[in-house]
Amino acid sequence: MRKTFLLVGGLLFSVSSQAQIFDAIKTVVKDKTGIDLNQPKPTTTNPYPATSGSAGASANLGSLSSLQISSGLKEALSLGVNEGVKKLGVTDGFFRNEAVKILMPEKLRKIDATLRSIGLGSLADQGVKLLNRAAEDAVTEAAPIFTNAITSMTITDAKNILLGSDNAATSYLQGKTQSQLFTAFQPKVKASLGKVGADKVWSNLISKYNTFTGQSVTTDLNAYVTTETINGVFKMVAEKESGIRNTPAMRTTSILKKVFGAQDGR
């Protein structure tokens, strides 16, 4: 019987010692990591599982309203338009900018080669320069047209645009407004072609070519310059949008910092 008591006592002492050791271990773990081993592990699941590549963006954008996203995109586009028009609407704004320079219309490039072959290269150069001068003159009146198009953009696709490519907003705006912009802008380009004398120079240029070759070449310079001028502005807008998306220093207002800061987690 005495041996039994001693055995039981030894076991109780051993269990008590192990319990003390485990308690000491739990205390150290909690102090070092903040994890309480006495608390059961949560078993609840996330009702909104993250998808690949979207977890950070969803978490960041969750704090933004559709109105904030729309406002940020519109402000970015407005900055792009205003800065683009300002840069393009000066002497050589188009002509010295290789990204937007208006070249000889493809249909008329054989005129360029022919004129140069008979020593009239300077006339061809003047024709190209005046196309760009017409664009530089006309683009200064484009800002209100682009601004109206920007302000009419709905918020339906705002979130998808924000999480899209570097020029997603520009592409969206271009797709939605290209035809309206062309219709509204064409009269301004036509007036500018006459103002800078491009229409007369090109009439003379084409006339000389037709006389020399016996052909009858015509082209709608107004439509061509209108399209190229609009495309030039959109290129500048896309450049600005990409800069705002990828360069925090270019986010110069609180709404730009908030909205495009959220999309950094894409």
Tab-separated table of C-alpha atoms in Angstrom:
chain	number	residue	atom	x	y	z
A	1	MET	CA	0.000	0.000	0.000
A	2	ARG	CA	2.793	2.385	0.893
A	3	LYS	CA	4.439	1.689	-2.439
A	4	THR	CA	1.169	2.466	-4.176
A	5	PHE	CA	0.922	5.840	-2.406
A	6	LEU	CA	4.492	6.643	-3.315
A	7	LEU	CA	3.882	5.743	-6.973
A	8	VAL	CA	0.740	7.846	-7.179
A	9	GLY	CA	2.498	10.721	-5.439
A	10	GLY	CA	5.391	10.511	-7.876
A	11	LEU	CA	3.048	10.578	-10.840
A	12	LEU	CA	1.152	13.584	-9.485
A	13	PHE	CA	4.430	15.394	-8.889
A	14	SER	CA	5.542	14.565	-12.432
A	15	VAL	CA	2.248	15.790	-13.931
A	16	SER	CA	2.395	18.939	-11.802
A	17	SER	CA	5.970	19.637	-12.938
A	18	GLN	CA	5.048	19.141	-16.597
A	19	ALA	CA	2.053	21.459	-16.197
A	20	GLN	CA	4.305	24.111	-14.697
A	21	ILE	CA	6.748	23.702	-17.560
A	22	PHE	CA	3.929	24.018	-20.143
A	23	ASP	CA	2.589	27.099	-18.370
A	24	ALA	CA	6.053	28.651	-18.455
A	25	ILE	CA	6.358	27.900	-22.189
A	26	LYS	CA	2.937	29.468	-22.899
A	27	THR	CA	3.911	32.571	-20.946
A	28	VAL	CA	7.143	32.990	-22.912
A	29	VAL	CA	5.336	32.498	-26.248
A	30	LYS	CA	2.693	35.076	-25.345
A	31	ASP	CA	5.338	37.596	-24.199
A	32	LYS	CA	7.451	37.174	-27.335
A	33	THR	CA	4.788	36.797	-30.036
A	34	GLY	CA	1.533	38.008	-28.548
A	35	ILE	CA	-0.039	34.590	-29.263
A	36	ASP	CA	-2.106	33.173	-26.406
A	37	LEU	CA	-1.878	29.383	-26.596
A	38	ASN	CA	-4.740	29.093	-24.114
A	39	GLN	CA	-7.139	30.647	-26.672
A	40	PRO	CA	-8.645	28.328	-29.286
A	41	LYS	CA	-7.683	28.987	-32.909
A	42	PRO	CA	-10.447	30.815	-34.834
A	43	THR	CA	-12.257	28.628	-37.336
A	44	THR	CA	-14.259	31.293	-39.207
A	45	THR	CA	-13.606	31.677	-42.928
A	46	ASN	CA	-13.258	34.848	-44.986
A	47	PRO	CA	-16.625	35.500	-46.746
A	48	TYR	CA	-14.771	37.401	-49.480
A	49	PRO	CA	-11.820	35.251	-50.528
A	50	ALA	CA	-9.094	37.172	-52.334
A	51	THR	CA	-8.449	36.396	-55.959
A	52	SER	CA	-5.008	36.332	-57.477
A	53	GLY	CA	-3.650	39.815	-58.100
A	54	SER	CA	-6.653	41.642	-56.637
A	55	ALA	CA	-6.405	41.306	-52.861
A	56	GLY	CA	-4.364	44.462	-52.257
A	57	ALA	CA	-6.325	46.527	-54.733
A	58	SER	CA	-9.718	45.448	-53.345
A	59	ALA	CA	-8.632	46.234	-49.815
A	60	ASN	CA	-7.332	49.646	-50.799
A	61	LEU	CA	-10.259	50.610	-53.013
A	62	GLY	CA	-12.781	49.528	-50.409
A	63	SER	CA	-12.351	52.850	-48.643
A	64	LEU	CA	-13.132	54.845	-51.799
A	65	SER	CA	-16.600	55.740	-53.013
A	66	SER	CA	-17.568	55.587	-56.683
A	67	LEU	CA	-17.801	59.368	-56.623
A	68	GLN	CA	-14.226	59.698	-55.336
A	69	ILE	CA	-12.923	57.314	-57.991
A	70	SER	CA	-14.813	59.168	-60.709
A	71	SER	CA	-13.589	62.537	-59.430
A	72	GLY	CA	-9.985	61.354	-59.350
A	73	LEU	CA	-10.128	60.013	-62.891
A	74	LYS	CA	-11.794	63.151	-64.221
A	75	GLU	CA	-9.209	65.336	-62.526
A	76	ALA	CA	-6.364	63.287	-63.995
A	77	LEU	CA	-7.887	63.540	-67.463
A	78	SER	CA	-8.521	67.265	-67.069
A	79	LEU	CA	-4.908	67.820	-66.077
A	80	GLY	CA	-3.781	65.797	-69.065
A	81	VAL	CA	-5.960	67.775	-71.459
A	82	ASN	CA	-5.060	71.188	-70.069
A	83	GLU	CA	-1.338	70.491	-69.943
A	84	GLY	CA	-1.426	68.771	-73.327
A	85	VAL	CA	-3.243	71.662	-74.996
A	86	LYS	CA	-0.861	74.130	-73.358
A	87	LYS	CA	2.198	72.283	-74.684
A	88	LEU	CA	0.765	71.701	-78.146
A	89	GLY	CA	-0.803	75.119	-78.639
A	90	VAL	CA	2.440	77.005	-79.120
A	91	THR	CA	4.777	77.437	-82.083
A	92	ASP	CA	6.416	74.068	-82.785
A	93	GLY	CA	4.167	72.392	-80.197
A	94	PHE	CA	3.309	69.804	-82.848
A	95	PHE	CA	6.058	70.382	-85.385
A	96	ARG	CA	8.991	69.782	-82.996
A	97	ASN	CA	7.347	67.023	-80.964
A	98	GLU	CA	8.097	63.747	-82.749
A	99	ALA	CA	5.413	61.920	-80.751
A	100	VAL	CA	2.602	64.021	-82.239
A	101	LYS	CA	4.119	65.695	-85.309
A	102	ILE	CA	1.744	65.620	-88.262
A	103	LEU	CA	3.464	64.100	-91.276
A	104	MET	CA	2.587	64.142	-94.953
A	105	PRO	CA	-0.719	62.283	-95.433
A	106	GLU	CA	0.052	58.731	-96.535
A	107	LYS	CA	-2.019	59.188	-99.670
A	108	LEU	CA	0.156	62.156	-100.649
A	109	ARG	CA	3.610	60.868	-99.713
A	110	LYS	CA	4.347	60.089	-103.340
A	111	ILE	CA	3.919	63.835	-103.920
A	112	ASP	CA	6.688	64.479	-101.421
A	113	ALA	CA	9.115	62.153	-103.229
A	114	THR	CA	8.224	63.561	-106.629
A	115	LEU	CA	8.563	67.203	-105.596
A	116	ARG	CA	11.938	66.538	-104.013
A	117	SER	CA	13.111	64.784	-107.180
A	118	ILE	CA	12.413	67.927	-109.219
A	119	GLY	CA	13.949	70.330	-106.685
A	120	LEU	CA	10.776	71.400	-104.910
A	121	GLY	CA	11.608	69.834	-101.543
A	122	SER	CA	11.248	73.193	-99.789
A	123	LEU	CA	7.628	73.426	-100.934
A	124	ALA	CA	6.937	69.970	-99.520
A	125	ASP	CA	8.605	70.936	-96.227
A	126	GLN	CA	6.528	74.098	-96.057
A	127	GLY	CA	3.359	72.096	-96.627
A	128	VAL	CA	4.124	69.763	-93.719
A	129	LYS	CA	5.087	72.649	-91.440
A	130	LEU	CA	1.821	74.462	-92.155
A	131	LEU	CA	-0.217	71.360	-91.335
A	132	ASN	CA	1.393	71.427	-87.906
A	133	ARG	CA	0.914	75.186	-87.609
A	134	ALA	CA	-2.808	74.701	-88.279
A	135	ALA	CA	-2.957	72.052	-85.534
A	136	GLU	CA	-1.072	74.310	-83.116
A	137	ASP	CA	-3.521	77.116	-83.797
A	138	ALA	CA	-6.679	74.991	-83.626
A	139	VAL	CA	-5.800	72.969	-80.536
A	140	THR	CA	-6.004	76.034	-78.289
A	141	GLU	CA	-9.765	75.964	-78.767
A	142	ALA	CA	-10.072	72.268	-78.036
A	143	ALA	CA	-9.874	72.384	-74.234
A	144	PRO	CA	-13.579	73.173	-73.643
A	145	ILE	CA	-14.625	70.373	-76.002
A	146	PHE	CA	-12.461	67.842	-74.189
A	147	THR	CA	-13.521	69.176	-70.788
A	148	ASN	CA	-17.206	68.719	-71.591
A	149	ALA	CA	-16.484	65.173	-72.704
A	150	ILE	CA	-14.638	64.453	-69.459
A	151	THR	CA	-17.325	65.864	-67.171
A	152	SER	CA	-19.996	63.792	-68.921
A	153	MET	CA	-18.161	60.531	-68.173
A	154	THR	CA	-20.311	58.257	-66.003
A	155	ILE	CA	-19.074	56.445	-62.900
A	156	THR	CA	-20.289	53.028	-64.098
A	157	ASP	CA	-16.868	51.898	-65.311
A	158	ALA	CA	-14.830	54.094	-62.963
A	159	LYS	CA	-13.482	51.278	-60.768
A	160	ASN	CA	-12.511	49.075	-63.717
A	161	ILE	CA	-10.797	52.021	-65.390
A	162	LEU	CA	-8.832	52.800	-62.230
A	163	LEU	CA	-7.583	49.222	-62.028
A	164	GLY	CA	-6.893	49.073	-65.762
A	165	SER	CA	-3.815	49.790	-67.831
A	166	ASP	CA	-1.716	52.940	-67.648
A	167	ASN	CA	-3.891	54.663	-70.261
A	168	ALA	CA	-7.245	53.013	-69.473
A	169	ALA	CA	-9.010	56.300	-68.717
A	170	THR	CA	-7.640	57.930	-71.864
A	171	SER	CA	-8.686	54.972	-74.012
A	172	TYR	CA	-12.143	54.986	-72.460
A	173	LEU	CA	-12.536	58.704	-73.083
A	174	GLN	CA	-11.264	58.362	-76.636
A	175	GLY	CA	-13.646	55.520	-77.428
A	176	LYS	CA	-16.618	57.400	-76.044
A	177	THR	CA	-15.925	60.813	-77.559
A	178	GLN	CA	-13.838	60.446	-80.744
A	179	SER	CA	-16.691	60.978	-83.196
A	180	GLN	CA	-18.259	63.848	-81.236
A	181	LEU	CA	-14.899	65.543	-80.886
A	182	PHE	CA	-14.270	65.215	-84.607
A	183	THR	CA	-17.593	66.821	-85.484
A	184	ALA	CA	-17.100	69.689	-83.043
A	185	PHE	CA	-13.416	70.245	-83.786
A	186	GLN	CA	-13.382	70.038	-87.582
A	187	PRO	CA	-14.662	73.599	-88.203
A	188	LYS	CA	-11.938	74.968	-85.939
A	189	VAL	CA	-9.249	73.079	-87.864
A	190	LYS	CA	-10.674	74.271	-91.179
A	191	ALA	CA	-10.483	77.862	-89.967
A	192	SER	CA	-6.908	77.346	-88.786
A	193	LEU	CA	-5.830	75.846	-92.125
A	194	GLY	CA	-7.013	79.047	-93.791
A	195	LYS	CA	-5.587	81.268	-91.076
A	196	VAL	CA	-2.018	79.970	-91.436
A	197	GLY	CA	-2.248	79.688	-95.233
A	198	ALA	CA	-1.945	75.915	-95.310
A	199	ASP	CA	-4.895	75.498	-97.657
A	200	LYS	CA	-3.313	77.720	-100.332
A	201	VAL	CA	0.111	76.125	-100.034
A	202	TRP	CA	-1.326	72.634	-100.333
A	203	SER	CA	-3.511	73.628	-103.280
A	204	ASN	CA	-0.375	74.910	-105.012
A	205	LEU	CA	1.616	71.845	-104.003
A	206	ILE	CA	-0.970	69.380	-105.329
A	207	SER	CA	-1.472	71.448	-108.484
A	208	LYS	CA	2.250	71.341	-109.294
A	209	TYR	CA	2.336	67.590	-108.716
A	210	ASN	CA	-0.698	66.954	-110.916
A	211	THR	CA	0.760	69.145	-113.683
A	212	PHE	CA	4.104	67.359	-113.558
A	213	THR	CA	2.705	63.824	-113.447
A	214	GLY	CA	-0.528	64.269	-115.377
A	215	GLN	CA	-2.445	62.760	-112.456
A	216	SER	CA	-5.355	64.105	-110.440
A	217	VAL	CA	-4.653	63.710	-106.732
A	218	THR	CA	-6.920	65.153	-104.063
A	219	THR	CA	-7.257	64.685	-100.309
A	220	ASP	CA	-9.330	66.042	-97.461
A	221	LEU	CA	-6.700	67.909	-95.481
A	222	ASN	CA	-9.304	69.203	-93.044
A	223	ALA	CA	-10.370	65.708	-91.974
A	224	TYR	CA	-6.763	64.523	-91.851
A	225	VAL	CA	-5.484	67.380	-89.684
A	226	THR	CA	-8.560	67.192	-87.441
A	227	THR	CA	-7.952	63.507	-86.759
A	228	GLU	CA	-4.223	63.967	-86.200
A	229	THR	CA	-4.760	66.949	-83.882
A	230	ILE	CA	-7.232	65.031	-81.736
A	231	ASN	CA	-4.908	62.013	-81.656
A	232	GLY	CA	-2.059	64.300	-80.588
A	233	VAL	CA	-4.019	65.593	-77.621
A	234	PHE	CA	-4.969	62.071	-76.586
A	235	LYS	CA	-1.310	61.044	-76.695
A	236	MET	CA	-0.489	63.861	-74.306
A	237	VAL	CA	-3.400	62.913	-72.036
A	238	ALA	CA	-2.248	59.288	-71.983
A	239	GLU	CA	1.279	60.397	-71.078
A	240	LYS	CA	-0.058	62.445	-68.175
A	241	GLU	CA	-2.348	59.647	-66.987
A	242	SER	CA	0.514	57.157	-66.995
A	243	GLY	CA	2.663	59.606	-65.045
A	244	ILE	CA	0.000	60.116	-62.376
A	245	ARG	CA	-0.561	56.374	-62.065
A	246	ASN	CA	3.118	55.499	-61.714
A	247	THR	CA	4.735	58.588	-60.171
A	248	PRO	CA	3.360	59.688	-56.769
A	249	ALA	CA	5.102	63.069	-57.112
A	250	MET	CA	2.802	63.881	-60.048
A	251	ARG	CA	-0.291	63.531	-57.855
A	252	THR	CA	-0.549	67.184	-56.999
A	253	THR	CA	-3.990	67.280	-55.356
A	254	SER	CA	-5.554	65.457	-52.418
A	255	ILE	CA	-8.058	63.546	-54.581
A	256	LEU	CA	-5.305	62.362	-56.924
A	257	LYS	CA	-3.208	61.202	-53.965
A	258	LYS	CA	-6.148	59.373	-52.418
A	259	VAL	CA	-7.515	57.693	-55.530
A	260	PHE	CA	-4.282	56.793	-57.313
A	261	GLY	CA	-2.591	55.973	-54.024
A	262	ALA	CA	-5.263	53.300	-53.576
A	263	GLN	CA	-4.559	51.807	-57.009
A	264	ASP	CA	-0.868	51.387	-56.148
A	265	GLY	CA	-1.812	48.070	-54.538
A	266	ARG	CA	-2.813	46.493	-57.833
